[in-house]
């Protein structure tokens, strides 16, 4: 990938640009959103609004903070592959932009504030409780069948279906025993 290819890309479902001055907490939102969705690529060192090339080489302290984001600001840690792409910055200096490639994760990731984000188009969407719960089901971290149904009683079950089920699985005791 070249700096020209990066500049030609528009922000979308799997691509985002961030300034080297991005707040680490804000970067964590995008990292988490990509990991929870289809994965994606974040290029750091290019202003996302103006596409101005800032680079990262002259902001070492800031760069070090941003490199720690997947570890320190994401729960659990998000696996990120890092690449440096050479470029000329807006001041005419040789520089690099940082590319973070994030694979879609089989886990649900949250930021430090325990907020879960999901990438939708070119935005990172904060998930409400029900959407977050659905994501845990979708990723196999929880099973719908494990959800407790408040106020459920044995009479709510169709004992005829339970009886058919226990026959199919070869259970030899009474269906009511199976449910205990």
PDB file of N, CA, C and O in Angstrom, residues 9-18 26-44 48 69-70 74 76-81 98-111 115-127 135 139:
ATOM      1  N   UNK A   9      -8.504   6.511  -0.904  1.00  0.00           N
ATOM      2  CA  UNK A   9      -9.571   5.815  -0.165  1.00  0.00           C
ATOM      3  C   UNK A   9     -10.472   6.807   0.555  1.00  0.00           C
ATOM      4  O   UNK A   9      -9.994   7.776   1.149  1.00  0.00           O
ATOM      5  N   UNK A  10     -11.752   6.554   0.505  1.00  0.00           N
ATOM      6  CA  UNK A  10     -12.721   7.332   1.274  1.00  0.00           C
ATOM      7  C   UNK A  10     -13.027   6.573   2.561  1.00  0.00           C
ATOM      8  O   UNK A  10     -12.983   5.343   2.583  1.00  0.00           O
ATOM      9  N   UNK A  11     -13.354   7.299   3.611  1.00  0.00           N
ATOM     10  CA  UNK A  11     -13.728   6.647   4.855  1.00  0.00           C
ATOM     11  C   UNK A  11     -15.016   5.865   4.629  1.00  0.00           C
ATOM     12  O   UNK A  11     -15.947   6.363   3.982  1.00  0.00           O
ATOM     13  N   UNK A  12     -15.037   4.631   5.153  1.00  0.00           N
ATOM     14  CA  UNK A  12     -16.183   3.753   4.948  1.00  0.00           C
ATOM     15  C   UNK A  12     -16.182   2.658   6.008  1.00  0.00           C
ATOM     16  O   UNK A  12     -15.475   2.758   6.992  1.00  0.00           O
ATOM     17  N   UNK A  13     -16.940   1.630   5.764  1.00  0.00           N
ATOM     18  CA  UNK A  13     -17.120   0.524   6.717  1.00  0.00           C
ATOM     19  C   UNK A  13     -15.790  -0.032   7.229  1.00  0.00           C
ATOM     20  O   UNK A  13     -15.670  -0.347   8.405  1.00  0.00           O
ATOM     21  N   UNK A  14     -14.805  -0.160   6.353  1.00  0.00           N
ATOM     22  CA  UNK A  14     -13.559  -0.825   6.747  1.00  0.00           C
ATOM     23  C   UNK A  14     -12.333   0.089   6.632  1.00  0.00           C
ATOM     24  O   UNK A  14     -11.200  -0.398   6.610  1.00  0.00           O
ATOM     25  N   UNK A  15     -12.537   1.400   6.567  1.00  0.00           N
ATOM     26  CA  UNK A  15     -11.399   2.315   6.440  1.00  0.00           C
ATOM     27  C   UNK A  15     -11.681   3.630   7.153  1.00  0.00           C
ATOM     28  O   UNK A  15     -12.757   4.203   7.013  1.00  0.00           O
ATOM     29  N   UNK A  16     -10.669   4.096   7.913  1.00  0.00           N
ATOM     30  CA  UNK A  16     -10.789   5.386   8.597  1.00  0.00           C
ATOM     31  C   UNK A  16      -9.420   6.037   8.674  1.00  0.00           C
ATOM     32  O   UNK A  16      -8.389   5.354   8.693  1.00  0.00           O
ATOM     33  N   UNK A  17      -9.411   7.348   8.708  1.00  0.00           N
ATOM     34  CA  UNK A  17      -8.195   8.133   8.889  1.00  0.00           C
ATOM     35  C   UNK A  17      -8.277   8.862  10.212  1.00  0.00           C
ATOM     36  O   UNK A  17      -9.350   9.326  10.585  1.00  0.00           O
ATOM     37  N   UNK A  18      -7.125   9.017  10.865  1.00  0.00           N
ATOM     38  CA  UNK A  18      -7.068   9.769  12.119  1.00  0.00           C
ATOM     39  C   UNK A  18      -5.819  10.638  12.134  1.00  0.00           C
ATOM     40  O   UNK A  18      -4.743  10.222  11.688  1.00  0.00           O
ATOM     41  N   UNK A  26     -10.572   8.253  21.873  1.00  0.00           N
ATOM     42  CA  UNK A  26     -11.339   8.332  20.630  1.00  0.00           C
ATOM     43  C   UNK A  26     -10.860   7.270  19.643  1.00  0.00           C
ATOM     44  O   UNK A  26     -11.670   6.652  18.943  1.00  0.00           O
ATOM     45  N   UNK A  27      -9.552   7.047  19.588  1.00  0.00           N
ATOM     46  CA  UNK A  27      -9.025   6.002  18.706  1.00  0.00           C
ATOM     47  C   UNK A  27      -9.532   4.634  19.150  1.00  0.00           C
ATOM     48  O   UNK A  27      -9.866   3.789  18.310  1.00  0.00           O
ATOM     49  N   UNK A  28      -9.629   4.408  20.455  1.00  0.00           N
ATOM     50  CA  UNK A  28     -10.116   3.122  20.977  1.00  0.00           C
ATOM     51  C   UNK A  28     -11.528   2.823  20.479  1.00  0.00           C
ATOM     52  O   UNK A  28     -11.858   1.660  20.219  1.00  0.00           O
ATOM     53  N   UNK A  29     -12.342   3.832  20.339  1.00  0.00           N
ATOM     54  CA  UNK A  29     -13.714   3.639  19.849  1.00  0.00           C
ATOM     55  C   UNK A  29     -13.682   3.016  18.448  1.00  0.00           C
ATOM     56  O   UNK A  29     -14.385   2.047  18.166  1.00  0.00           O
ATOM     57  N   UNK A  30     -12.829   3.552  17.570  1.00  0.00           N
ATOM     58  CA  UNK A  30     -12.738   3.024  16.208  1.00  0.00           C
ATOM     59  C   UNK A  30     -12.130   1.630  16.201  1.00  0.00           C
ATOM     60  O   UNK A  30     -12.602   0.745  15.486  1.00  0.00           O
ATOM     61  N   UNK A  31     -11.114   1.406  17.010  1.00  0.00           N
ATOM     62  CA  UNK A  31     -10.488   0.079  17.089  1.00  0.00           C
ATOM     63  C   UNK A  31     -11.518  -0.960  17.530  1.00  0.00           C
ATOM     64  O   UNK A  31     -11.653  -2.025  16.920  1.00  0.00           O
ATOM     65  N   UNK A  32     -12.266  -0.648  18.585  1.00  0.00           N
ATOM     66  CA  UNK A  32     -13.297  -1.553  19.102  1.00  0.00           C
ATOM     67  C   UNK A  32     -14.391  -1.783  18.054  1.00  0.00           C
ATOM     68  O   UNK A  32     -14.824  -2.924  17.833  1.00  0.00           O
ATOM     69  N   UNK A  33     -14.822  -0.719  17.392  1.00  0.00           N
ATOM     70  CA  UNK A  33     -15.891  -0.828  16.388  1.00  0.00           C
ATOM     71  C   UNK A  33     -15.476  -1.749  15.241  1.00  0.00           C
ATOM     72  O   UNK A  33     -16.261  -2.585  14.801  1.00  0.00           O
ATOM     73  N   UNK A  34     -14.239  -1.610  14.756  1.00  0.00           N
ATOM     74  CA  UNK A  34     -13.753  -2.475  13.686  1.00  0.00           C
ATOM     75  C   UNK A  34     -13.671  -3.924  14.155  1.00  0.00           C
ATOM     76  O   UNK A  34     -14.080  -4.836  13.439  1.00  0.00           O
ATOM     77  N   UNK A  35     -13.128  -4.138  15.358  1.00  0.00           N
ATOM     78  CA  UNK A  35     -12.981  -5.509  15.872  1.00  0.00           C
ATOM     79  C   UNK A  35     -14.339  -6.182  16.041  1.00  0.00           C
ATOM     80  O   UNK A  35     -14.484  -7.382  15.793  1.00  0.00           O
ATOM     81  N   UNK A  36     -15.344  -5.418  16.446  1.00  0.00           N
ATOM     82  CA  UNK A  36     -16.682  -5.979  16.658  1.00  0.00           C
ATOM     83  C   UNK A  36     -17.450  -6.198  15.361  1.00  0.00           C
ATOM     84  O   UNK A  36     -18.412  -6.955  15.336  1.00  0.00           O
ATOM     85  N   UNK A  37     -17.027  -5.533  14.289  1.00  0.00           N
ATOM     86  CA  UNK A  37     -17.745  -5.646  13.012  1.00  0.00           C
ATOM     87  C   UNK A  37     -16.923  -6.485  12.026  1.00  0.00           C
ATOM     88  O   UNK A  37     -16.562  -7.611  12.323  1.00  0.00           O
ATOM     89  N   UNK A  38     -16.621  -5.902  10.871  1.00  0.00           N
ATOM     90  CA  UNK A  38     -15.964  -6.629   9.788  1.00  0.00           C
ATOM     91  C   UNK A  38     -14.452  -6.450   9.758  1.00  0.00           C
ATOM     92  O   UNK A  38     -13.806  -6.827   8.780  1.00  0.00           O
ATOM     93  N   UNK A  39     -13.879  -5.838  10.800  1.00  0.00           N
ATOM     94  CA  UNK A  39     -12.468  -5.503  10.761  1.00  0.00           C
ATOM     95  C   UNK A  39     -12.295  -4.214   9.989  1.00  0.00           C
ATOM     96  O   UNK A  39     -13.266  -3.597   9.543  1.00  0.00           O
ATOM     97  N   UNK A  40     -11.050  -3.787   9.830  1.00  0.00           N
ATOM     98  CA  UNK A  40     -10.817  -2.568   9.073  1.00  0.00           C
ATOM     99  C   UNK A  40      -9.405  -2.055   9.210  1.00  0.00           C
ATOM    100  O   UNK A  40      -8.564  -2.658   9.881  1.00  0.00           O
ATOM    101  N   UNK A  41      -9.172  -0.941   8.560  1.00  0.00           N
ATOM    102  CA  UNK A  41      -7.854  -0.316   8.537  1.00  0.00           C
ATOM    103  C   UNK A  41      -7.991   1.127   9.008  1.00  0.00           C
ATOM    104  O   UNK A  41      -8.831   1.868   8.520  1.00  0.00           O
ATOM    105  N   UNK A  42      -7.117   1.496   9.953  1.00  0.00           N
ATOM    106  CA  UNK A  42      -7.047   2.879  10.438  1.00  0.00           C
ATOM    107  C   UNK A  42      -5.675   3.420  10.055  1.00  0.00           C
ATOM    108  O   UNK A  42      -4.659   2.810  10.383  1.00  0.00           O
ATOM    109  N   UNK A  43      -5.672   4.551   9.372  1.00  0.00           N
ATOM    110  CA  UNK A  43      -4.415   5.204   9.013  1.00  0.00           C
ATOM    111  C   UNK A  43      -4.256   6.410   9.930  1.00  0.00           C
ATOM    112  O   UNK A  43      -5.117   7.282   9.973  1.00  0.00           O
ATOM    113  N   UNK A  44      -3.146   6.434  10.654  1.00  0.00           N
ATOM    114  CA  UNK A  44      -2.873   7.516  11.595  1.00  0.00           C
ATOM    115  C   UNK A  44      -1.760   8.390  11.034  1.00  0.00           C
ATOM    116  O   UNK A  44      -0.735   7.882  10.589  1.00  0.00           O
ATOM    117  N   UNK A  48      -8.358  13.466   9.150  1.00  0.00           N
ATOM    118  CA  UNK A  48      -9.521  12.811   8.535  1.00  0.00           C
ATOM    119  C   UNK A  48     -10.441  13.803   7.838  1.00  0.00           C
ATOM    120  O   UNK A  48     -11.190  13.424   6.952  1.00  0.00           O
ATOM    121  N   UNK A  69      -3.018   1.861  22.542  1.00  0.00           N
ATOM    122  CA  UNK A  69      -4.487   1.880  22.585  1.00  0.00           C
ATOM    123  C   UNK A  69      -5.106   0.484  22.562  1.00  0.00           C
ATOM    124  O   UNK A  69      -5.952   0.178  23.397  1.00  0.00           O
ATOM    125  N   UNK A  70      -4.722  -0.415  21.639  1.00  0.00           N
ATOM    126  CA  UNK A  70      -5.373  -1.729  21.619  1.00  0.00           C
ATOM    127  C   UNK A  70      -5.178  -2.534  22.908  1.00  0.00           C
ATOM    128  O   UNK A  70      -5.970  -3.414  23.221  1.00  0.00           O
ATOM    129  N   UNK A  74      -8.713  -0.998  25.330  1.00  0.00           N
ATOM    130  CA  UNK A  74      -9.684  -1.951  24.790  1.00  0.00           C
ATOM    131  C   UNK A  74      -9.748  -3.181  25.690  1.00  0.00           C
ATOM    132  O   UNK A  74      -8.713  -3.663  26.149  1.00  0.00           O
ATOM    133  N   UNK A  76     -11.582  -7.071  25.800  1.00  0.00           N
ATOM    134  CA  UNK A  76     -10.190  -7.495  25.918  1.00  0.00           C
ATOM    135  C   UNK A  76      -9.323  -6.828  24.844  1.00  0.00           C
ATOM    136  O   UNK A  76      -9.839  -6.156  23.943  1.00  0.00           O
ATOM    137  N   UNK A  77      -8.019  -7.028  24.940  1.00  0.00           N
ATOM    138  CA  UNK A  77      -7.077  -6.461  23.987  1.00  0.00           C
ATOM    139  C   UNK A  77      -7.480  -6.829  22.566  1.00  0.00           C
ATOM    140  O   UNK A  77      -7.902  -7.951  22.304  1.00  0.00           O
ATOM    141  N   UNK A  78      -7.352  -5.870  21.669  1.00  0.00           N
ATOM    142  CA  UNK A  78      -7.654  -6.096  20.250  1.00  0.00           C
ATOM    143  C   UNK A  78      -6.337  -6.370  19.520  1.00  0.00           C
ATOM    144  O   UNK A  78      -5.373  -5.617  19.658  1.00  0.00           O
ATOM    145  N   UNK A  79      -6.318  -7.450  18.738  1.00  0.00           N
ATOM    146  CA  UNK A  79      -5.131  -7.778  17.943  1.00  0.00           C
ATOM    147  C   UNK A  79      -5.059  -6.811  16.764  1.00  0.00           C
ATOM    148  O   UNK A  79      -6.011  -6.678  15.997  1.00  0.00           O
ATOM    149  N   UNK A  80      -3.914  -6.144  16.635  1.00  0.00           N
ATOM    150  CA  UNK A  80      -3.717  -5.147  15.588  1.00  0.00           C
ATOM    151  C   UNK A  80      -2.377  -5.414  14.903  1.00  0.00           C
ATOM    152  O   UNK A  80      -1.377  -5.641  15.570  1.00  0.00           O
ATOM    153  N   UNK A  81      -2.379  -5.406  13.580  1.00  0.00           N
ATOM    154  CA  UNK A  81      -1.136  -5.487  12.811  1.00  0.00           C
ATOM    155  C   UNK A  81      -0.750  -4.068  12.409  1.00  0.00           C
ATOM    156  O   UNK A  81      -1.589  -3.315  11.920  1.00  0.00           O
ATOM    157  N   UNK A  98       1.090   5.692  10.007  1.00  0.00           N
ATOM    158  CA  UNK A  98       0.956   4.398  10.675  1.00  0.00           C
ATOM    159  C   UNK A  98      -0.346   3.756  10.221  1.00  0.00           C
ATOM    160  O   UNK A  98      -1.393   4.411  10.224  1.00  0.00           O
ATOM    161  N   UNK A  99      -0.289   2.497   9.828  1.00  0.00           N
ATOM    162  CA  UNK A  99      -1.472   1.762   9.408  1.00  0.00           C
ATOM    163  C   UNK A  99      -1.744   0.666  10.435  1.00  0.00           C
ATOM    164  O   UNK A  99      -0.872  -0.151  10.719  1.00  0.00           O
ATOM    165  N   UNK A 100      -2.947   0.697  10.997  1.00  0.00           N
ATOM    166  CA  UNK A 100      -3.393  -0.347  11.928  1.00  0.00           C
ATOM    167  C   UNK A 100      -4.425  -1.205  11.204  1.00  0.00           C
ATOM    168  O   UNK A 100      -5.488  -0.710  10.834  1.00  0.00           O
ATOM    169  N   UNK A 101      -4.093  -2.467  10.993  1.00  0.00           N
ATOM    170  CA  UNK A 101      -5.045  -3.408  10.404  1.00  0.00           C
ATOM    171  C   UNK A 101      -5.665  -4.231  11.525  1.00  0.00           C
ATOM    172  O   UNK A 101      -4.939  -4.831  12.334  1.00  0.00           O
ATOM    173  N   UNK A 102      -6.986  -4.237  11.566  1.00  0.00           N
ATOM    174  CA  UNK A 102      -7.728  -4.909  12.631  1.00  0.00           C
ATOM    175  C   UNK A 102      -8.605  -5.977  11.993  1.00  0.00           C
ATOM    176  O   UNK A 102      -9.409  -5.690  11.109  1.00  0.00           O
ATOM    177  N   UNK A 103      -8.432  -7.204  12.457  1.00  0.00           N
ATOM    178  CA  UNK A 103      -9.252  -8.314  11.972  1.00  0.00           C
ATOM    179  C   UNK A 103     -10.588  -8.316  12.710  1.00  0.00           C
ATOM    180  O   UNK A 103     -10.657  -7.875  13.862  1.00  0.00           O
ATOM    181  N   UNK A 104     -11.641  -8.845  12.087  1.00  0.00           N
ATOM    182  CA  UNK A 104     -12.884  -9.018  12.846  1.00  0.00           C
ATOM    183  C   UNK A 104     -12.622 -10.022  13.966  1.00  0.00           C
ATOM    184  O   UNK A 104     -11.929 -11.012  13.759  1.00  0.00           O
ATOM    185  N   UNK A 105     -13.127  -9.751  15.132  1.00  0.00           N
ATOM    186  CA  UNK A 105     -12.832 -10.588  16.295  1.00  0.00           C
ATOM    187  C   UNK A 105     -13.990 -11.524  16.621  1.00  0.00           C
ATOM    188  O   UNK A 105     -15.153 -11.150  16.475  1.00  0.00           O
ATOM    189  N   UNK A 106     -13.683 -12.713  17.127  1.00  0.00           N
ATOM    190  CA  UNK A 106     -14.747 -13.614  17.586  1.00  0.00           C
ATOM    191  C   UNK A 106     -15.288 -13.214  18.959  1.00  0.00           C
ATOM    192  O   UNK A 106     -16.239 -13.808  19.439  1.00  0.00           O
ATOM    193  N   UNK A 107     -14.664 -12.208  19.571  1.00  0.00           N
ATOM    194  CA  UNK A 107     -15.090 -11.723  20.885  1.00  0.00           C
ATOM    195  C   UNK A 107     -15.752 -10.362  20.749  1.00  0.00           C
ATOM    196  O   UNK A 107     -15.567  -9.665  19.760  1.00  0.00           O
ATOM    197  N   UNK A 108     -16.488  -9.972  21.787  1.00  0.00           N
ATOM    198  CA  UNK A 108     -17.042  -8.622  21.861  1.00  0.00           C
ATOM    199  C   UNK A 108     -16.036  -7.775  22.635  1.00  0.00           C
ATOM    200  O   UNK A 108     -15.591  -8.155  23.713  1.00  0.00           O
ATOM    201  N   UNK A 109     -15.684  -6.632  22.058  1.00  0.00           N
ATOM    202  CA  UNK A 109     -14.712  -5.727  22.674  1.00  0.00           C
ATOM    203  C   UNK A 109     -15.407  -4.449  23.132  1.00  0.00           C
ATOM    204  O   UNK A 109     -16.354  -3.991  22.493  1.00  0.00           O
ATOM    205  N   UNK A 110     -14.895  -3.889  24.217  1.00  0.00           N
ATOM    206  CA  UNK A 110     -15.401  -2.625  24.762  1.00  0.00           C
ATOM    207  C   UNK A 110     -14.221  -1.683  24.985  1.00  0.00           C
ATOM    208  O   UNK A 110     -13.069  -2.112  25.035  1.00  0.00           O
ATOM    209  N   UNK A 111     -14.537  -0.400  25.155  1.00  0.00           N
ATOM    210  CA  UNK A 111     -13.489   0.561  25.500  1.00  0.00           C
ATOM    211  C   UNK A 111     -13.340   0.606  27.025  1.00  0.00           C
ATOM    212  O   UNK A 111     -13.984  -0.154  27.738  1.00  0.00           O
ATOM    213  N   UNK A 115     -18.003   0.604  27.054  1.00  0.00           N
ATOM    214  CA  UNK A 115     -18.948   0.883  25.983  1.00  0.00           C
ATOM    215  C   UNK A 115     -18.556   0.020  24.784  1.00  0.00           C
ATOM    216  O   UNK A 115     -17.376  -0.121  24.471  1.00  0.00           O
ATOM    217  N   UNK A 116     -19.564  -0.555  24.136  1.00  0.00           N
ATOM    218  CA  UNK A 116     -19.325  -1.401  22.970  1.00  0.00           C
ATOM    219  C   UNK A 116     -19.755  -0.632  21.722  1.00  0.00           C
ATOM    220  O   UNK A 116     -20.862  -0.092  21.671  1.00  0.00           O
ATOM    221  N   UNK A 117     -18.860  -0.595  20.733  1.00  0.00           N
ATOM    222  CA  UNK A 117     -19.120   0.086  19.470  1.00  0.00           C
ATOM    223  C   UNK A 117     -19.084  -0.916  18.332  1.00  0.00           C
ATOM    224  O   UNK A 117     -18.426  -1.954  18.416  1.00  0.00           O
ATOM    225  N   UNK A 118     -19.788  -0.571  17.254  1.00  0.00           N
ATOM    226  CA  UNK A 118     -19.872  -1.414  16.068  1.00  0.00           C
ATOM    227  C   UNK A 118     -19.765  -0.499  14.858  1.00  0.00           C
ATOM    228  O   UNK A 118     -20.396   0.558  14.821  1.00  0.00           O
ATOM    229  N   UNK A 119     -18.977  -0.883  13.869  1.00  0.00           N
ATOM    230  CA  UNK A 119     -18.790  -0.039  12.692  1.00  0.00           C
ATOM    231  C   UNK A 119     -19.981  -0.187  11.752  1.00  0.00           C
ATOM    232  O   UNK A 119     -20.335  -1.290  11.342  1.00  0.00           O
ATOM    233  N   UNK A 120     -20.594   0.947  11.428  1.00  0.00           N
ATOM    234  CA  UNK A 120     -21.713   0.993  10.490  1.00  0.00           C
ATOM    235  C   UNK A 120     -21.405   2.104   9.490  1.00  0.00           C
ATOM    236  O   UNK A 120     -21.374   3.283   9.852  1.00  0.00           O
ATOM    237  N   UNK A 121     -21.157   1.724   8.241  1.00  0.00           N
ATOM    238  CA  UNK A 121     -20.756   2.718   7.248  1.00  0.00           C
ATOM    239  C   UNK A 121     -19.452   3.364   7.669  1.00  0.00           C
ATOM    240  O   UNK A 121     -18.506   2.682   8.025  1.00  0.00           O
ATOM    241  N   UNK A 122     -19.407   4.695   7.664  1.00  0.00           N
ATOM    242  CA  UNK A 122     -18.175   5.384   8.054  1.00  0.00           C
ATOM    243  C   UNK A 122     -18.216   5.888   9.498  1.00  0.00           C
ATOM    244  O   UNK A 122     -17.417   6.731   9.892  1.00  0.00           O
ATOM    245  N   UNK A 123     -19.117   5.342  10.310  1.00  0.00           N
ATOM    246  CA  UNK A 123     -19.257   5.775  11.707  1.00  0.00           C
ATOM    247  C   UNK A 123     -19.129   4.590  12.657  1.00  0.00           C
ATOM    248  O   UNK A 123     -19.444   3.459  12.316  1.00  0.00           O
ATOM    249  N   UNK A 124     -18.692   4.879  13.873  1.00  0.00           N
ATOM    250  CA  UNK A 124     -18.637   3.890  14.940  1.00  0.00           C
ATOM    251  C   UNK A 124     -19.846   4.129  15.830  1.00  0.00           C
ATOM    252  O   UNK A 124     -19.963   5.181  16.457  1.00  0.00           O
ATOM    253  N   UNK A 125     -20.741   3.149  15.851  1.00  0.00           N
ATOM    254  CA  UNK A 125     -22.025   3.312  16.539  1.00  0.00           C
ATOM    255  C   UNK A 125     -21.960   2.690  17.937  1.00  0.00           C
ATOM    256  O   UNK A 125     -21.581   1.528  18.089  1.00  0.00           O
ATOM    257  N   UNK A 126     -22.348   3.483  18.949  1.00  0.00           N
ATOM    258  CA  UNK A 126     -22.442   2.981  20.320  1.00  0.00           C
ATOM    259  C   UNK A 126     -23.645   2.052  20.403  1.00  0.00           C
ATOM    260  O   UNK A 126     -24.758   2.436  20.029  1.00  0.00           O
ATOM    261  N   UNK A 127     -23.430   0.838  20.891  1.00  0.00           N
ATOM    262  CA  UNK A 127     -24.525  -0.122  20.982  1.00  0.00           C
ATOM    263  C   UNK A 127     -25.272   0.025  22.301  1.00  0.00           C
ATOM    264  O   UNK A 127     -24.657   0.139  23.368  1.00  0.00           O
ATOM    265  N   UNK A 135     -25.080  -8.878  19.982  1.00  0.00           N
ATOM    266  CA  UNK A 135     -23.728  -9.101  19.471  1.00  0.00           C
ATOM    267  C   UNK A 135     -23.057 -10.252  20.206  1.00  0.00           C
ATOM    268  O   UNK A 135     -22.361 -11.059  19.593  1.00  0.00           O
ATOM    269  N   UNK A 139     -21.756 -13.594  18.245  1.00  0.00           N
ATOM    270  CA  UNK A 139     -20.364 -14.045  18.303  1.00  0.00           C
ATOM    271  C   UNK A 139     -20.210 -15.339  19.104  1.00  0.00           C
ATOM    272  O   UNK A 139     -19.109 -15.842  19.261  1.00  0.00           O
TER     273      UNK A 139
END
